[in-house]
CSV table of C-alpha atoms and ligand atoms in Angstrom, one decimal:
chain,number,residue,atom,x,y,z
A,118,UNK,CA,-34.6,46.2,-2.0
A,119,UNK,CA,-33.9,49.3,-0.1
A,120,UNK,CA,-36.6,52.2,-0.7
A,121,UNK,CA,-34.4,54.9,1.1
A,122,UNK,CA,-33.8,57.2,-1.6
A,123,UNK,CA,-37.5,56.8,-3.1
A,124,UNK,CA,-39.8,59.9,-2.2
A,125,UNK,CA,-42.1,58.9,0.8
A,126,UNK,CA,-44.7,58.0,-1.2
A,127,UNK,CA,-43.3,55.6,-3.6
A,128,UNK,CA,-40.9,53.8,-0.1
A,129,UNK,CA,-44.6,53.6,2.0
A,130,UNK,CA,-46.2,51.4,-0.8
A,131,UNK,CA,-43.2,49.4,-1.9
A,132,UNK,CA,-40.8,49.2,1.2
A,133,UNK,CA,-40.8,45.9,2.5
A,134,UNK,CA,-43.0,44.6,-0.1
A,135,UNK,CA,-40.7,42.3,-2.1
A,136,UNK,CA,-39.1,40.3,0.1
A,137,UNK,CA,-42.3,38.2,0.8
A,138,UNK,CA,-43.4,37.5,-2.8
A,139,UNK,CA,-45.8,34.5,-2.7
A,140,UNK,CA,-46.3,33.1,-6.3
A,141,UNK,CA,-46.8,36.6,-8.2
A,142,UNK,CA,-49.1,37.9,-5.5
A,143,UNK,CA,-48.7,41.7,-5.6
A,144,UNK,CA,-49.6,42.3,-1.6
A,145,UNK,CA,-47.1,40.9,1.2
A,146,UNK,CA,-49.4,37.9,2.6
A,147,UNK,CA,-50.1,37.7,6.4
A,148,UNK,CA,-48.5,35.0,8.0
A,149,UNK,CA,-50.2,33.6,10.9
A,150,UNK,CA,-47.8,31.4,11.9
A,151,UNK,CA,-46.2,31.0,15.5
A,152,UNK,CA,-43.3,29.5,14.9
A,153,UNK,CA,-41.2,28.5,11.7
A,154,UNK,CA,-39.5,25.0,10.8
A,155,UNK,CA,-36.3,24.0,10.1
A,156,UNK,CA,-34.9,20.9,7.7
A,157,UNK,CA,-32.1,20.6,9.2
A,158,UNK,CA,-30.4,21.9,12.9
A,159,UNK,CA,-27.5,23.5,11.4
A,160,UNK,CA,-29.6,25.8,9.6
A,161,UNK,CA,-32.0,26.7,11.7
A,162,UNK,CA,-29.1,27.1,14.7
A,163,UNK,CA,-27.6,29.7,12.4
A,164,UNK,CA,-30.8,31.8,12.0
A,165,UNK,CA,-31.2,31.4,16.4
A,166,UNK,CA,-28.1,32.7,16.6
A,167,UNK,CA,-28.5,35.4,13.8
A,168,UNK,CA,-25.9,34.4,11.6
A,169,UNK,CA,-28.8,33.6,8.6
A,170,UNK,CA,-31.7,35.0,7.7
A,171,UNK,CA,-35.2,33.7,8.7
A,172,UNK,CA,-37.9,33.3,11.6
A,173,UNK,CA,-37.9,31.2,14.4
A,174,UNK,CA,-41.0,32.2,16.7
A,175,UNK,CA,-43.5,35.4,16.1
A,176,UNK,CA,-42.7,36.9,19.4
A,177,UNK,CA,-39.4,38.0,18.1
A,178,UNK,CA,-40.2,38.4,14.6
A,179,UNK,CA,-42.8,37.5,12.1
A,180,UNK,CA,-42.4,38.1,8.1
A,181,UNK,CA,-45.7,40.2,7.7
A,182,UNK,CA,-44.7,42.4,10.8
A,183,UNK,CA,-40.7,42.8,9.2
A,184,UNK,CA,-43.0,44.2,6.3
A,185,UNK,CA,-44.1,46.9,8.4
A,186,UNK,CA,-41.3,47.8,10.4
A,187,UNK,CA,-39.5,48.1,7.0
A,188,UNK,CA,-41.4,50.6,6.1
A,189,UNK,CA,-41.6,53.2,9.4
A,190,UNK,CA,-37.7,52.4,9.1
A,191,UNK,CA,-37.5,54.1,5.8
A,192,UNK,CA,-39.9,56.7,6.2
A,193,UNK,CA,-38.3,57.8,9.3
A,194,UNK,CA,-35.1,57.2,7.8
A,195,UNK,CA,-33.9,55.2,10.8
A,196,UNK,CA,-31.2,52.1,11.0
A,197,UNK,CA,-33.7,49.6,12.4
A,198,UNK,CA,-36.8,49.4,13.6
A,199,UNK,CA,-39.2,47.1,15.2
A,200,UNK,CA,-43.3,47.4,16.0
A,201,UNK,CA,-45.1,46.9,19.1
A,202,UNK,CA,-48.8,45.7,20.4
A,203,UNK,CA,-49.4,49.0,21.0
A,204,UNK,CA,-48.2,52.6,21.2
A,205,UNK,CA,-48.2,52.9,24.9
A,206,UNK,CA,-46.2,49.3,24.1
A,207,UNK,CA,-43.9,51.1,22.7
A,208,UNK,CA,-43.5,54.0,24.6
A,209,UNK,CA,-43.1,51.5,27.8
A,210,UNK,CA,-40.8,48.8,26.4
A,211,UNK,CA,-38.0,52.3,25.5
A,212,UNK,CA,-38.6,53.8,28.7
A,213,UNK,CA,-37.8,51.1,30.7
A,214,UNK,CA,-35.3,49.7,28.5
A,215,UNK,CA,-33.1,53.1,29.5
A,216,UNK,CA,-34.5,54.0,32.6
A,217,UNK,CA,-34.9,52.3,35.9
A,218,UNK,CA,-33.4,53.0,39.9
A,219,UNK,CA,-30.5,55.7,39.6
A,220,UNK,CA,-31.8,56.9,36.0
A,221,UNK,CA,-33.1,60.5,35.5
A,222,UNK,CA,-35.8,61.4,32.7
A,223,UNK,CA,-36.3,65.4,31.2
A,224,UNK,CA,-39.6,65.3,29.6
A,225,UNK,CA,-42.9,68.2,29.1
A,226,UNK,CA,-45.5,68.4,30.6
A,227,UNK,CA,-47.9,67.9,27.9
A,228,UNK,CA,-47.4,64.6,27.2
A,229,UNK,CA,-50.0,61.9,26.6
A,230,UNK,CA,-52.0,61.0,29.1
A,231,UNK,CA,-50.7,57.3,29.5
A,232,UNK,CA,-46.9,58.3,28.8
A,233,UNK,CA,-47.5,61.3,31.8
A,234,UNK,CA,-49.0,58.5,33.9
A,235,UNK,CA,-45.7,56.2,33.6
A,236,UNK,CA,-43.7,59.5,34.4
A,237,UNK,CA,-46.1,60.4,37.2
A,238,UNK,CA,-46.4,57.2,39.0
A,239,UNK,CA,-45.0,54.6,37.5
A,240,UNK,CA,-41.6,55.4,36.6
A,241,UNK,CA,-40.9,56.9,40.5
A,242,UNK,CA,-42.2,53.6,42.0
A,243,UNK,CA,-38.9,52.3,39.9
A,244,UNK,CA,-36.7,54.8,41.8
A,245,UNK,CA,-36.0,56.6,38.7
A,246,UNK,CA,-36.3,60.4,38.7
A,247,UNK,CA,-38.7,62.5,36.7
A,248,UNK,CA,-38.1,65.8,35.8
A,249,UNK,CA,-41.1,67.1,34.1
A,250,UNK,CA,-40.4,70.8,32.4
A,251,UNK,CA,-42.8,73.6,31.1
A,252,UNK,CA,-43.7,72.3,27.7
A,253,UNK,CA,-42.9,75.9,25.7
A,254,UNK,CA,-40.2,76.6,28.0
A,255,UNK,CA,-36.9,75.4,26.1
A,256,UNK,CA,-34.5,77.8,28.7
A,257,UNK,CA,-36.1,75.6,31.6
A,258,UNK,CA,-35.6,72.2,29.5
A,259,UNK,CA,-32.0,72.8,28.5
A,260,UNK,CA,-31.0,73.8,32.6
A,261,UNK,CA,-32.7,70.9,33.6
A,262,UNK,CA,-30.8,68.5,30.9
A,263,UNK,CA,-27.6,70.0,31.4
A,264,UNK,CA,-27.9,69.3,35.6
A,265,UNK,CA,-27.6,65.4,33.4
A,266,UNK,CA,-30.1,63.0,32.3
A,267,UNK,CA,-29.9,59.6,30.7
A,268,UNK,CA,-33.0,60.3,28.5
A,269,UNK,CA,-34.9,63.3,26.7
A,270,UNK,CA,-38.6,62.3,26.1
A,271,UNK,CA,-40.1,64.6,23.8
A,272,UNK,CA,-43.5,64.9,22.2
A,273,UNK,CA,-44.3,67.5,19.5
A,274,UNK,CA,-47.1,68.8,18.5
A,275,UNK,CA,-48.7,67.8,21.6
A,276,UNK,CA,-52.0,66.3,22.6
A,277,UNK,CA,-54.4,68.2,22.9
A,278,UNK,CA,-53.2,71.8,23.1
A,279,UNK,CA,-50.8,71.4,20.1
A,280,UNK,CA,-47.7,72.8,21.4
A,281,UNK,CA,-44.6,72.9,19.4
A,282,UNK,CA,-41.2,71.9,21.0
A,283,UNK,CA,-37.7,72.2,19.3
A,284,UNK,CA,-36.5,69.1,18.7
A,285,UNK,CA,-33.3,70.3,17.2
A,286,UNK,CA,-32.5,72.5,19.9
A,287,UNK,CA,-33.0,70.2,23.0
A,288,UNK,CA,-31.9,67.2,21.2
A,289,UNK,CA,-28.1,69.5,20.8
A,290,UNK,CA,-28.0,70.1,24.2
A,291,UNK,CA,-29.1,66.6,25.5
A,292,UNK,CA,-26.0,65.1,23.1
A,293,UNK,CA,-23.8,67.3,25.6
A,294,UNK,CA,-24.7,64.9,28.7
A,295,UNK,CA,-25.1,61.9,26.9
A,296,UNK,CA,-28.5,61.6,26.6
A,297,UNK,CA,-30.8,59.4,24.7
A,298,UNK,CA,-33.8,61.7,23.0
A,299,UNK,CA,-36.8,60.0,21.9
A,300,UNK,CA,-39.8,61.7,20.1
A,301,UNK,CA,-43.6,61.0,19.8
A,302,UNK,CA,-43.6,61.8,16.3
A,303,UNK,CA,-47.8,60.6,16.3
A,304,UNK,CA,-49.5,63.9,15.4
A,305,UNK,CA,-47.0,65.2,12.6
A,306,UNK,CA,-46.5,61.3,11.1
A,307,UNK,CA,-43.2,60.9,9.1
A,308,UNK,CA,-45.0,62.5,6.1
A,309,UNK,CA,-44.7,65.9,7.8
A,310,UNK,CA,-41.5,65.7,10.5
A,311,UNK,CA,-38.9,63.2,10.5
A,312,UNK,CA,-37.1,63.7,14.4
A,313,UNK,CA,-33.9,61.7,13.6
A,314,UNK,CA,-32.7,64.2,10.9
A,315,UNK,CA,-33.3,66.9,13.6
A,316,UNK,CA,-31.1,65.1,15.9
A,317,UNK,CA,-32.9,62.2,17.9
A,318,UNK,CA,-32.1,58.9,18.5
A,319,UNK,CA,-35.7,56.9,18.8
A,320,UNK,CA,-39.0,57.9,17.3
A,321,UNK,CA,-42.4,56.6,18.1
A,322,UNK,CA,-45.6,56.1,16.8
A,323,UNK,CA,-48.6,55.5,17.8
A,324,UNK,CA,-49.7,53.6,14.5
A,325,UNK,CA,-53.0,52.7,16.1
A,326,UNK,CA,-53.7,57.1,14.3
A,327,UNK,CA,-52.5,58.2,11.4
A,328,UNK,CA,-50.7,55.5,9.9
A,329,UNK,CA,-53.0,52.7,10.1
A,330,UNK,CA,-55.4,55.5,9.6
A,331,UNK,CA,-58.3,53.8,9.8
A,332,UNK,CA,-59.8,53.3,13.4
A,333,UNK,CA,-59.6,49.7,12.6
A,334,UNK,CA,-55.7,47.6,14.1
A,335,UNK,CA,-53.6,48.9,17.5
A,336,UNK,CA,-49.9,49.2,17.6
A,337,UNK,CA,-47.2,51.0,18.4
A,338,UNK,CA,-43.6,51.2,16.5
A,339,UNK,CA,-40.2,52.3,17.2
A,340,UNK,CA,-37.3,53.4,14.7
A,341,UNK,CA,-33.8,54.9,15.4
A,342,UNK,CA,-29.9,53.9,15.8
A,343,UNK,CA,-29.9,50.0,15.5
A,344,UNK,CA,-28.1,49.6,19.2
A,345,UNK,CA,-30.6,51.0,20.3
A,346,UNK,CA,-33.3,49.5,18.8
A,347,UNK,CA,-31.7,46.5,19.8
A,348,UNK,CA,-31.5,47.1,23.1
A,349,UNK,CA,-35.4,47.7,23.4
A,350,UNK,CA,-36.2,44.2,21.1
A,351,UNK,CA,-34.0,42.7,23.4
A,352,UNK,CA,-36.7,44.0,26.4
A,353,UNK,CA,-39.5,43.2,24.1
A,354,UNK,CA,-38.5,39.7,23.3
A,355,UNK,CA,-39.3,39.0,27.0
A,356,UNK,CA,-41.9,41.3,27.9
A,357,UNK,CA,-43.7,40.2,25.1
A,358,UNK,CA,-45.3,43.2,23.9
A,359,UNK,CA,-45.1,42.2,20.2
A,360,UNK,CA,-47.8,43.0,17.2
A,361,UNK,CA,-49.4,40.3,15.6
A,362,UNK,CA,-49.3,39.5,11.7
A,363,UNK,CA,-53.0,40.4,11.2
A,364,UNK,CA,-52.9,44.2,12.5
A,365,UNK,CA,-49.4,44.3,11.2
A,366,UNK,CA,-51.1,43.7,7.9
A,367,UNK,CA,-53.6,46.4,8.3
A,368,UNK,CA,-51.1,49.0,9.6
A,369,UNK,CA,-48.9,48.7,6.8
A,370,UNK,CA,-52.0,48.7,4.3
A,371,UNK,CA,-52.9,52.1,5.8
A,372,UNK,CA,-49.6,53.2,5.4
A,373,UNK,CA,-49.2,53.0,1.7
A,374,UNK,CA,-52.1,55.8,0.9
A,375,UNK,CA,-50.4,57.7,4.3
A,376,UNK,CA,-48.7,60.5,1.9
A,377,UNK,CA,-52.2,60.9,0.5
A,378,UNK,CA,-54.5,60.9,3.6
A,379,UNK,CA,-51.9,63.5,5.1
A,380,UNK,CA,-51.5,65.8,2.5
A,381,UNK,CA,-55.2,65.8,2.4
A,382,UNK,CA,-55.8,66.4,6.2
A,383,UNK,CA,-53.0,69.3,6.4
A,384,UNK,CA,-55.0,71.4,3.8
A,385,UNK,CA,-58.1,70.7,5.4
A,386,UNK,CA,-57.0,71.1,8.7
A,387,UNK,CA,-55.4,74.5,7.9
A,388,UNK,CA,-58.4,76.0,6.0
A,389,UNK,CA,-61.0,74.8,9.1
A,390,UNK,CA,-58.6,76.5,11.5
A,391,UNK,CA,-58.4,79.5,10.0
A,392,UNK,CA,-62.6,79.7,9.5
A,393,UNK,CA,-62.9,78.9,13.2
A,394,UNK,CA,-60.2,81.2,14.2
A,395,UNK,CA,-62.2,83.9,12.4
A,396,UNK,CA,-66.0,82.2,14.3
A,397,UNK,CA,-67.0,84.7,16.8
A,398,UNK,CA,-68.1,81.8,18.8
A,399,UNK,CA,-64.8,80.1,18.9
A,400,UNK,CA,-62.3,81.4,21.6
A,401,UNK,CA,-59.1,79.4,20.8
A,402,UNK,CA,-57.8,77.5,18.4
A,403,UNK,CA,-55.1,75.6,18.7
A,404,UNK,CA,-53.2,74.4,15.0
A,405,UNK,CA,-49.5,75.0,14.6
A,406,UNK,CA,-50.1,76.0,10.9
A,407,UNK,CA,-51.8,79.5,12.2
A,408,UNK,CA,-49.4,82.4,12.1
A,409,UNK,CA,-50.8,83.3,15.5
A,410,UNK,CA,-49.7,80.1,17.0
A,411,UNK,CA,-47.1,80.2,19.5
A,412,UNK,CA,-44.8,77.5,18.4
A,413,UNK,CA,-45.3,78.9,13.9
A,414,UNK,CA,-42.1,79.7,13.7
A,415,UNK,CA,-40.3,76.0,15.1
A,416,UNK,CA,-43.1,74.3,13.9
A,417,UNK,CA,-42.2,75.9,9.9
A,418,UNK,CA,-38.9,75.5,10.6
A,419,UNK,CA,-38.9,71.6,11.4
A,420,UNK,CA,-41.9,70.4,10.0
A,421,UNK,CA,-43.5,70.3,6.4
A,422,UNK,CA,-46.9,70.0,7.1
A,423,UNK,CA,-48.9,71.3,10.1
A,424,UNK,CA,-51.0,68.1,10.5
A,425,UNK,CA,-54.7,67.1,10.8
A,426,UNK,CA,-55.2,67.5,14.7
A,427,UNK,CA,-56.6,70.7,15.9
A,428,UNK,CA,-58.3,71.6,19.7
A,429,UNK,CA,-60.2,75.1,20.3
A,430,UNK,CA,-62.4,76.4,22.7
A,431,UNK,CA,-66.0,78.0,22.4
A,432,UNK,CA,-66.6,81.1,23.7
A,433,UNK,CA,-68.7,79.4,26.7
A,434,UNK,CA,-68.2,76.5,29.4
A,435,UNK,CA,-68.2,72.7,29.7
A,436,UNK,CA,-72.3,73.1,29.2
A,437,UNK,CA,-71.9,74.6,25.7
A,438,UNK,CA,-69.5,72.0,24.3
A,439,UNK,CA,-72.2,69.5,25.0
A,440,UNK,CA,-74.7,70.8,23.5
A,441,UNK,CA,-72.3,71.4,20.5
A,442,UNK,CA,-70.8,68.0,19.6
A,443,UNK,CA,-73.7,66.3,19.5
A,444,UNK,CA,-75.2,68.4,16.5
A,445,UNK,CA,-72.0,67.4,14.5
A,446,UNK,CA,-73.5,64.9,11.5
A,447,UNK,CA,-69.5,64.3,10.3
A,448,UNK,CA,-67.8,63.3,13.7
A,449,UNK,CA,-67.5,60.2,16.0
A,450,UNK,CA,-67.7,61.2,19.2
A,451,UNK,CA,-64.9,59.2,20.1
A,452,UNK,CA,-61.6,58.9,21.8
A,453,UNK,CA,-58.9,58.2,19.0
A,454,UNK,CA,-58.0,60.3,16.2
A,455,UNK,CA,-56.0,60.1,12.8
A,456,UNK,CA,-58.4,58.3,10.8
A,457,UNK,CA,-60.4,58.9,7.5
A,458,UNK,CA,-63.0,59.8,9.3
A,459,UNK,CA,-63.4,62.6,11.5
A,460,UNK,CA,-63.2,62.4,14.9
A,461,UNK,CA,-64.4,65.1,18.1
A,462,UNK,CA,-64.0,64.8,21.7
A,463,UNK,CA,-63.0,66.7,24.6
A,464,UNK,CA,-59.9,66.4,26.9
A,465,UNK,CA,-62.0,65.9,29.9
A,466,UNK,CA,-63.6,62.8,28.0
A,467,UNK,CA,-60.6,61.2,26.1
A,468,UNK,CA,-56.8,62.3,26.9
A,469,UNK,CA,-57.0,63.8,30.3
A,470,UNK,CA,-59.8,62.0,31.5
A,471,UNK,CA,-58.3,60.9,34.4
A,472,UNK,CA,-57.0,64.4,35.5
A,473,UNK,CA,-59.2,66.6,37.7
A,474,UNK,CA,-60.8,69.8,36.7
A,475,UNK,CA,-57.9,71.7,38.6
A,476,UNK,CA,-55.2,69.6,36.9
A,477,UNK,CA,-56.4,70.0,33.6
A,478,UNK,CA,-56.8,73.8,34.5
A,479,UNK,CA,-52.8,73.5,35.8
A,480,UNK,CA,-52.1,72.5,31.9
A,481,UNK,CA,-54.3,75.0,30.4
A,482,UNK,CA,-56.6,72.9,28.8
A,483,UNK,CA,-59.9,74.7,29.1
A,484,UNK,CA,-63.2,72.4,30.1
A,485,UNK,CA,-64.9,73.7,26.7
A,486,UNK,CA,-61.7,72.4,24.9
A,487,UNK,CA,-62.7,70.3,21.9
A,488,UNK,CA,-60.3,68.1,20.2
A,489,UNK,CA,-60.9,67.6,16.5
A,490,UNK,CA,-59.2,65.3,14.2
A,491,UNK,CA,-59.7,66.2,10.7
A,492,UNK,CA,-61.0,63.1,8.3
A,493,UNK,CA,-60.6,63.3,4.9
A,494,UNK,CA,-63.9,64.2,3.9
A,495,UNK,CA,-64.5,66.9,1.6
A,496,UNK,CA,-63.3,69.9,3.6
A,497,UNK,CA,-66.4,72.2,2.0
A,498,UNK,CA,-69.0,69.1,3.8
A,499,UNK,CA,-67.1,69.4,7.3
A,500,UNK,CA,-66.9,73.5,7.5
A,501,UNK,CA,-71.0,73.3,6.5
A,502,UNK,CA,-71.1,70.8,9.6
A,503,UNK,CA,-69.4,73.0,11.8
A,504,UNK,CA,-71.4,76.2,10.7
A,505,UNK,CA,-74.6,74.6,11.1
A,506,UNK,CA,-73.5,73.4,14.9
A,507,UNK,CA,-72.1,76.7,16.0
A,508,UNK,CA,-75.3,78.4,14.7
A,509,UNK,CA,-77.2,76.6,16.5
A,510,UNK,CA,-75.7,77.6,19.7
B,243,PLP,C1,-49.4,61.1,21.0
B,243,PLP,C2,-49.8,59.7,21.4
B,243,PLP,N1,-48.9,58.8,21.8
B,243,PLP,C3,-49.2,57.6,22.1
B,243,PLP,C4,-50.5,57.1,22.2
B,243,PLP,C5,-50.8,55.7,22.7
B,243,PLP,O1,-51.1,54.9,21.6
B,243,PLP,P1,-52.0,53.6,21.7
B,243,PLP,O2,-53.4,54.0,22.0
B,243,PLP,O3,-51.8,52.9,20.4
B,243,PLP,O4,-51.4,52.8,22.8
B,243,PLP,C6,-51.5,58.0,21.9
B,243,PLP,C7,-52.9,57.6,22.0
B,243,PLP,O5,-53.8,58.4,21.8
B,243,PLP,C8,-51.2,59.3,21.5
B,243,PLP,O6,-52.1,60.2,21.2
């Protein structure tokens, strides 16, 4: 059955759900199973070739991972979609599917630190050209797409400063040369921006955050126009960068209380900006929901919630967010984010680790930057935690 025109809360529980019934049982099971049989050659020739049905070896496809991709595909409101080891599996398997020797790539600046690698070094090393663009700077974006481009990557909000990019507007003028735009739709999750009804051909997740949403399966998934798709399960199929049935099963367990966890981590996130924002000890802060926040107005326009990811500074150096985190009781000190539990770290630890001071400096991300992913604790409990840390400083 086809969820589509179910609200996303009722198509992340039940999509995909049904097709896998196992004697009454109300959960999809996980089939660990490398390969399926066949009675006879006629019919399992005619699910080969895709003229049937069926399953023929889990590096293509698996029925537990068909679960989830079913549902990213209707959340994101996509043709097809398929899932990956792991976000960065993802993000690899599309850009090399389109690009390669002769190709050209417009992307930001800001992008994750393992998707700027591939444009910094590894993308060049396969003669294709990178043009990487001031992140806010949409006049610069559109000159550089209309010189022509084979593909738009776009990533919005950003990590870690939270920049907001308009999707609609450079996905219009990368249509005009023919472009393929893809969007890192990680931070905002389908829940609060959908990038193919603003005009893109591919989304990505990272479902290792928010929609497995509990620190505890990798992977990556990728939803759009079914040729496309095709094109980069055709790549996949051979590169092997497929998820298994086991985190398949967790990720898509995450997902059916997504709607919840994120409509609980926008409203938390927004009122813990707003008290730091008003902190005299906090510099910056950095949440697209703030009216002060350079990208409000795109981000209100395209998305309909601001998200559980925040970064801001303290009014003080590297030294002082040290002696800060620590003193947090409600925070891992760790590198991922977009789990139940709330999660700290700093740029020069985590996303941009590999930069140098200088660089990071070149991307305005300030050394007392401190990224915080809100949980979904009790947002009275986690503003206590952070007024008890700052005072101490
Ligand atoms: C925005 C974004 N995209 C992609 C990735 C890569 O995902 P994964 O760690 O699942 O490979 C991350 C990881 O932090 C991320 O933050």
């Amino acid at each position: 059955m086809d969820y589509v025109n179910y609200k996303k809360g009722t198509a992340a529980v039940w999509a995909g759900e049904g097709d896998l019934e196992v004697q009454g049982a109300v959960t999809s099971p996980i089939v660990n199973s490398v390969a399926f049989s066949y009675k006879d050659l006629d019919e399992w020739y005619d699910v080969a070739t895709g003229k049937a049905a069926g399953f023929i070896y889990s590096r293509n496809t698996n029925p537990t991972v068909a679960v989830l991709e079913e549902k990213i595909r209707v959340l994101e409101g996509a043709e097809a979609a398929i899932a990956f080891a792991t976000g960065m599996a993802a993000i690899s398997n599309t850009l090399f599917t389109f690009l390669g020797p002769g190709k050209r790539v417009v992307s930001i600046k800001d992008s994750y630190g393992g998707t700027s690698k591939l444009f910094l070094d590894f993308l060049p090393s396969y003669h294709t050209t990178v043009q990487l663009c001031e992140t806010t700077d949409h006049e610069q974006l559109e000159m550089e797409i209309a010189k022509g481009c084979d593909l738009l990557y776009l990533e919005t909000p950003t990590n870690p400063t939270l920049k907001i990019v308009d999707i609609k507007r450079l996905a219009m003028a990368a249509k005009k040369v023919g472009a393929v735009v893809v969007v890192d739709n990680t931070f905002a999750t389908p829940i609060n921006q959908n990038p193919l009804q603003l005009g893109a051909d591919l989304v990505i997740h990272s479902a290792t955050k928010f929609l497995c949403g509990h620190s505890d399966a990798m992977g990556g998934l990728l939803a759009g126009k079914k040729e496309l798709v095709q094109k980069v399960y055709q790549f996949r199929e051979i590169n092997g960068a497929s998820l298994q049935a086991d985190p398949a099963y967790m990720i898509g367990r995450g997902m059916k209380t997504l709607e919840l966890r994120i409509e609980r981590q926008n409203a938390s996130a927004l009122t813990i900006a707003r008290y730091l924002k008003a902190h005299p000890k906090v510099n910056n802060v950095f949440y697209p929901g703030l009216e002060t926040h350079t990208g409000h107005d795109i981000a209100k326009e395209q998305m309909r919630g601001f998200g559980g990811m925040m970064s801001f500074s303290l009014d003080g150096g590297y030294e002082l967010v040290k002696k800060f985190l620590p003193s947090l009781k409600l925070v891992h000190l760790a590198a991922s984010l977009g789990s139940v539990s709330t999660l700290a770290g700093t740029p020069r630890t985590t996303s941009h680790v590999e930069l140098t001071e200088a660089q990071r400096k070149l991307l305005g991300i300030p050394e007392s930057l401190v990224r915080y992913s809100v949980g979904i604790e009790n947002v009275d409990d986690l503003l206590e935690d952070l007024e008890t840390a700052l005072a101490s400083l």
